[in-house]
Tab-separated table of C-alpha atoms in Angstrom:
chain	number	residue	atom	x	y	z
E	290	UNK	CA	104.480	114.159	89.885
E	291	UNK	CA	101.245	115.552	91.264
E	292	UNK	CA	101.115	116.707	94.891
E	293	UNK	CA	98.328	117.437	97.388
E	294	UNK	CA	98.858	120.001	100.106
E	295	UNK	CA	97.623	120.389	103.673
E	296	UNK	CA	95.994	117.126	104.766
E	297	UNK	CA	95.705	115.291	108.095
E	298	UNK	CA	96.551	111.588	108.212
E	299	UNK	CA	96.431	108.879	110.830
E	300	UNK	CA	98.618	105.909	109.859
E	301	UNK	CA	97.943	102.540	111.422
E	302	UNK	CA	98.296	98.882	110.417
E	303	UNK	CA	94.444	98.770	110.474
E	304	UNK	CA	92.375	101.223	108.449
E	305	UNK	CA	90.207	103.311	110.786
E	306	UNK	CA	87.493	105.506	109.372
E	307	UNK	CA	88.261	109.132	110.222
E	308	UNK	CA	85.276	109.329	112.564
E	309	UNK	CA	86.886	106.598	114.708
E	310	UNK	CA	90.152	108.439	115.168
E	311	UNK	CA	91.069	108.954	118.816
E	312	UNK	CA	92.673	111.928	120.572
E	313	UNK	CA	95.484	109.613	121.499
E	314	UNK	CA	96.273	108.751	117.883
E	315	UNK	CA	99.430	110.152	116.266
E	316	UNK	CA	97.796	112.449	113.775
E	317	UNK	CA	100.162	113.880	111.167
E	318	UNK	CA	99.565	117.271	109.583
E	319	UNK	CA	101.026	116.824	106.077
E	320	UNK	CA	102.261	119.809	104.135
E	321	UNK	CA	102.839	117.995	100.819
E	322	UNK	CA	102.180	114.431	99.630
E	323	UNK	CA	102.278	112.702	96.208
E	324	UNK	CA	99.004	111.410	94.754
E	325	UNK	CA	98.304	108.667	92.182
E	326	UNK	CA	95.025	108.052	90.425
E	327	UNK	CA	94.504	104.350	89.702
E	328	UNK	CA	91.840	101.971	88.386
E	329	UNK	CA	89.163	100.548	90.649
E	330	UNK	CA	90.853	97.165	90.613
E	331	UNK	CA	94.164	98.639	91.704
E	332	UNK	CA	92.480	100.705	94.420
E	333	UNK	CA	90.779	97.615	95.770
E	334	UNK	CA	94.132	95.743	95.783
E	335	UNK	CA	96.023	98.442	97.717
E	336	UNK	CA	93.139	98.719	100.122
E	337	UNK	CA	92.906	94.987	100.728
E	338	UNK	CA	96.571	93.969	100.633
E	339	UNK	CA	99.890	95.211	101.730
E	340	UNK	CA	101.682	96.036	98.475
E	341	UNK	CA	105.294	96.530	97.431
E	342	UNK	CA	105.999	99.280	94.942
E	343	UNK	CA	108.222	98.841	91.967
E	344	UNK	CA	111.671	100.435	92.304
E	345	UNK	CA	110.661	103.107	89.786
E	346	UNK	CA	107.567	104.251	91.701
E	347	UNK	CA	109.353	104.031	95.061
E	348	UNK	CA	112.157	106.242	93.685
E	349	UNK	CA	109.659	108.871	92.616
E	350	UNK	CA	108.013	109.215	96.049
E	351	UNK	CA	110.847	108.413	98.441
E	352	UNK	CA	110.958	111.044	101.193
E	353	UNK	CA	108.654	113.303	99.170
E	354	UNK	CA	106.010	113.648	101.923
E	355	UNK	CA	106.636	116.689	104.155
E	356	UNK	CA	105.006	117.587	107.454
E	357	UNK	CA	104.371	120.860	109.235
E	358	UNK	CA	106.284	121.725	112.369
E	359	UNK	CA	109.314	123.456	113.637
E	360	UNK	CA	111.425	120.678	112.180
E	361	UNK	CA	110.029	119.554	108.871
E	362	UNK	CA	110.033	115.730	108.658
E	363	UNK	CA	109.980	113.823	105.420
E	364	UNK	CA	108.913	110.214	104.862
E	365	UNK	CA	107.707	107.969	102.067
E	366	UNK	CA	103.962	107.871	101.465
E	367	UNK	CA	101.354	108.746	98.941
E	368	UNK	CA	97.631	109.202	98.359
E	369	UNK	CA	95.913	106.608	96.185
E	370	UNK	CA	92.589	107.530	94.631
E	371	UNK	CA	90.066	106.313	92.080
E	372	UNK	CA	87.034	108.354	91.009
E	373	UNK	CA	85.270	108.193	94.382
E	374	UNK	CA	87.664	107.303	97.165
E	375	UNK	CA	91.069	108.172	98.609
E	376	UNK	CA	93.412	106.405	101.045
E	377	UNK	CA	96.963	107.153	102.106
E	378	UNK	CA	99.719	104.572	102.261
E	379	UNK	CA	102.953	104.785	104.183
E	380	UNK	CA	105.961	102.718	102.968
E	381	UNK	CA	109.061	101.312	104.572
E	382	UNK	CA	112.483	101.401	102.908
E	383	UNK	CA	111.607	98.394	100.839
E	384	UNK	CA	108.509	100.026	99.397
E	385	UNK	CA	106.077	97.910	101.411
E	386	UNK	CA	102.841	99.579	102.535
E	387	UNK	CA	102.846	98.638	106.212
E	388	UNK	CA	100.445	101.425	107.289
E	389	UNK	CA	97.373	102.991	105.855
E	390	UNK	CA	95.160	105.996	106.625
E	391	UNK	CA	91.745	107.232	105.737
E	392	UNK	CA	91.112	110.941	104.985
E	393	UNK	CA	88.942	113.456	106.770
E	394	UNK	CA	85.770	113.662	104.669
E	395	UNK	CA	85.987	117.362	103.980
E	396	UNK	CA	89.560	117.038	102.761
E	397	UNK	CA	88.708	113.961	100.716
E	398	UNK	CA	85.893	115.755	98.901
E	399	UNK	CA	88.171	118.702	98.146
E	400	UNK	CA	90.875	116.426	96.749
E	401	UNK	CA	88.391	114.483	94.581
E	402	UNK	CA	87.499	117.708	92.851
E	403	UNK	CA	91.088	118.183	91.694
E	404	UNK	CA	91.727	116.884	88.225
E	405	UNK	CA	94.377	114.138	88.310
E	406	UNK	CA	95.322	112.026	85.316
E	407	UNK	CA	95.364	108.202	85.592
E	408	UNK	CA	98.777	106.928	86.535
E	409	UNK	CA	100.052	104.390	83.978
E	410	UNK	CA	101.684	102.159	84.846
E	411	UNK	CA	101.315	102.017	88.646
E	412	UNK	CA	103.552	99.044	89.280
E	413	UNK	CA	103.343	96.967	92.486
E	414	UNK	CA	102.911	93.435	93.735
E	415	UNK	CA	100.426	92.259	96.372
E	416	UNK	CA	101.712	90.739	99.639
E	417	UNK	CA	99.866	89.848	102.843
E	418	UNK	CA	96.192	90.618	103.276
E	419	UNK	CA	95.662	93.740	105.360
E	420	UNK	CA	93.980	93.496	108.736
E	421	UNK	CA	90.388	94.742	108.804
E	422	UNK	CA	88.015	95.338	111.681
E	423	UNK	CA	84.788	93.385	111.583
E	424	UNK	CA	83.190	95.718	114.085
E	425	UNK	CA	83.696	99.314	115.227
E	426	UNK	CA	87.047	100.370	116.665
E	427	UNK	CA	85.396	100.826	120.052
E	428	UNK	CA	83.987	97.343	120.078
E	429	UNK	CA	87.314	95.888	118.877
E	430	UNK	CA	89.229	97.558	121.759
E	431	UNK	CA	86.631	96.341	124.235
E	432	UNK	CA	86.755	92.820	122.843
E	433	UNK	CA	90.553	92.721	123.139
E	434	UNK	CA	90.389	93.942	126.726
E	435	UNK	CA	87.727	91.391	127.659
E	436	UNK	CA	89.532	88.526	125.954
E	437	UNK	CA	92.709	89.329	127.923
E	438	UNK	CA	90.724	89.561	131.181
E	439	UNK	CA	88.832	86.349	130.661
E	440	UNK	CA	91.867	84.386	129.440
E	441	UNK	CA	93.763	85.478	132.537
E	442	UNK	CA	91.166	83.836	134.828
E	443	UNK	CA	92.183	80.587	136.445
E	444	UNK	CA	89.639	78.132	137.758
E	445	UNK	CA	91.944	77.074	140.621
E	446	UNK	CA	92.742	80.644	141.768
E	447	UNK	CA	89.718	82.682	140.653
E	448	UNK	CA	86.718	80.520	141.613
E	449	UNK	CA	84.846	83.252	143.492
E	450	UNK	CA	85.655	85.881	140.933
E	451	UNK	CA	84.336	83.712	138.076
E	452	UNK	CA	81.102	83.027	139.992
E	453	UNK	CA	80.735	86.732	140.845
E	454	UNK	CA	81.201	87.770	137.170
E	455	UNK	CA	78.737	85.097	136.078
E	456	UNK	CA	76.145	86.329	138.559
E	457	UNK	CA	76.695	90.009	137.571
E	458	UNK	CA	76.300	89.163	133.892
E	459	UNK	CA	73.594	86.508	133.815
E	460	UNK	CA	71.769	87.398	137.023
E	461	UNK	CA	71.915	83.924	138.574
E	462	UNK	CA	74.320	81.822	140.632
E	463	UNK	CA	76.289	78.869	139.382
E	464	UNK	CA	78.539	76.415	141.245
E	465	UNK	CA	80.359	74.987	138.271
E	466	UNK	CA	83.221	77.437	137.646
E	467	UNK	CA	84.324	75.704	134.458
E	468	UNK	CA	80.836	75.993	132.900
E	469	UNK	CA	80.600	79.589	134.129
E	470	UNK	CA	83.919	80.542	132.505
E	471	UNK	CA	83.044	78.842	129.227
E	472	UNK	CA	79.749	80.716	129.035
E	473	UNK	CA	81.476	84.050	129.748
E	474	UNK	CA	83.900	83.334	126.925
E	475	UNK	CA	81.025	82.563	124.544
E	476	UNK	CA	79.527	86.008	125.257
E	477	UNK	CA	82.709	87.585	123.874
E	478	UNK	CA	82.617	85.361	120.794
E	479	UNK	CA	78.979	86.373	120.223
E	480	UNK	CA	79.951	90.027	120.467
E	481	UNK	CA	77.141	90.559	122.976
E	482	UNK	CA	77.339	94.048	124.428
E	483	UNK	CA	73.800	94.328	125.743
E	484	UNK	CA	75.413	94.078	129.154
E	485	UNK	CA	78.838	95.560	129.693
E	486	UNK	CA	81.279	92.893	130.785
E	487	UNK	CA	84.025	95.529	130.770
E	488	UNK	CA	82.297	97.302	133.672
E	489	UNK	CA	81.834	94.044	135.463
E	490	UNK	CA	85.566	93.311	135.271
E	491	UNK	CA	86.409	96.690	136.621
E	492	UNK	CA	83.811	96.237	139.372
E	493	UNK	CA	85.252	92.843	140.268
E	494	UNK	CA	88.818	94.260	140.388
E	495	UNK	CA	87.663	96.527	143.189
E	496	UNK	CA	85.913	93.711	144.937
E	497	UNK	CA	88.689	91.150	144.786
């Protein structure tokens, strides 16, 4: 088994590029972690899908990842690499890769320089397709916030608020609250951030 030492990981159900990591994320400073070199097809599979390791592979890496700290914690994870890229996978007790992490670019480049033989066989089966962001993490968080805010609006109880938001966003008045609400929802679908509805919602919260 080949190990890599001293890397920082950020496990989530969604793969965030390292430059989109937040200060609030649970970053893990790993002391030691197993690494496997795989084919491009296998790399694409483990990147795209949740996978379940064979019992043999799971046995090899179970609790073999150690972290720094006063109390060293161990869990089951590994780095997966091809010739050009690296990701980290974290597994549950059944060997299913529920979480994934990118690597800080400087650490990734250092690891790619280390000679690692191709792992044969690397046995697994593909499960559910992994979640992927279609926009930046910042935009995705904003979209979720706005969707929750808009879906919470009620035409019977929020008539004035809907008209106020519509005016703030589009710069004109409207008397049809239903039409106004539908148009606001369409702006979220279009991913239109030329104006910031998030600020408008915060502004309206102070007003109403």
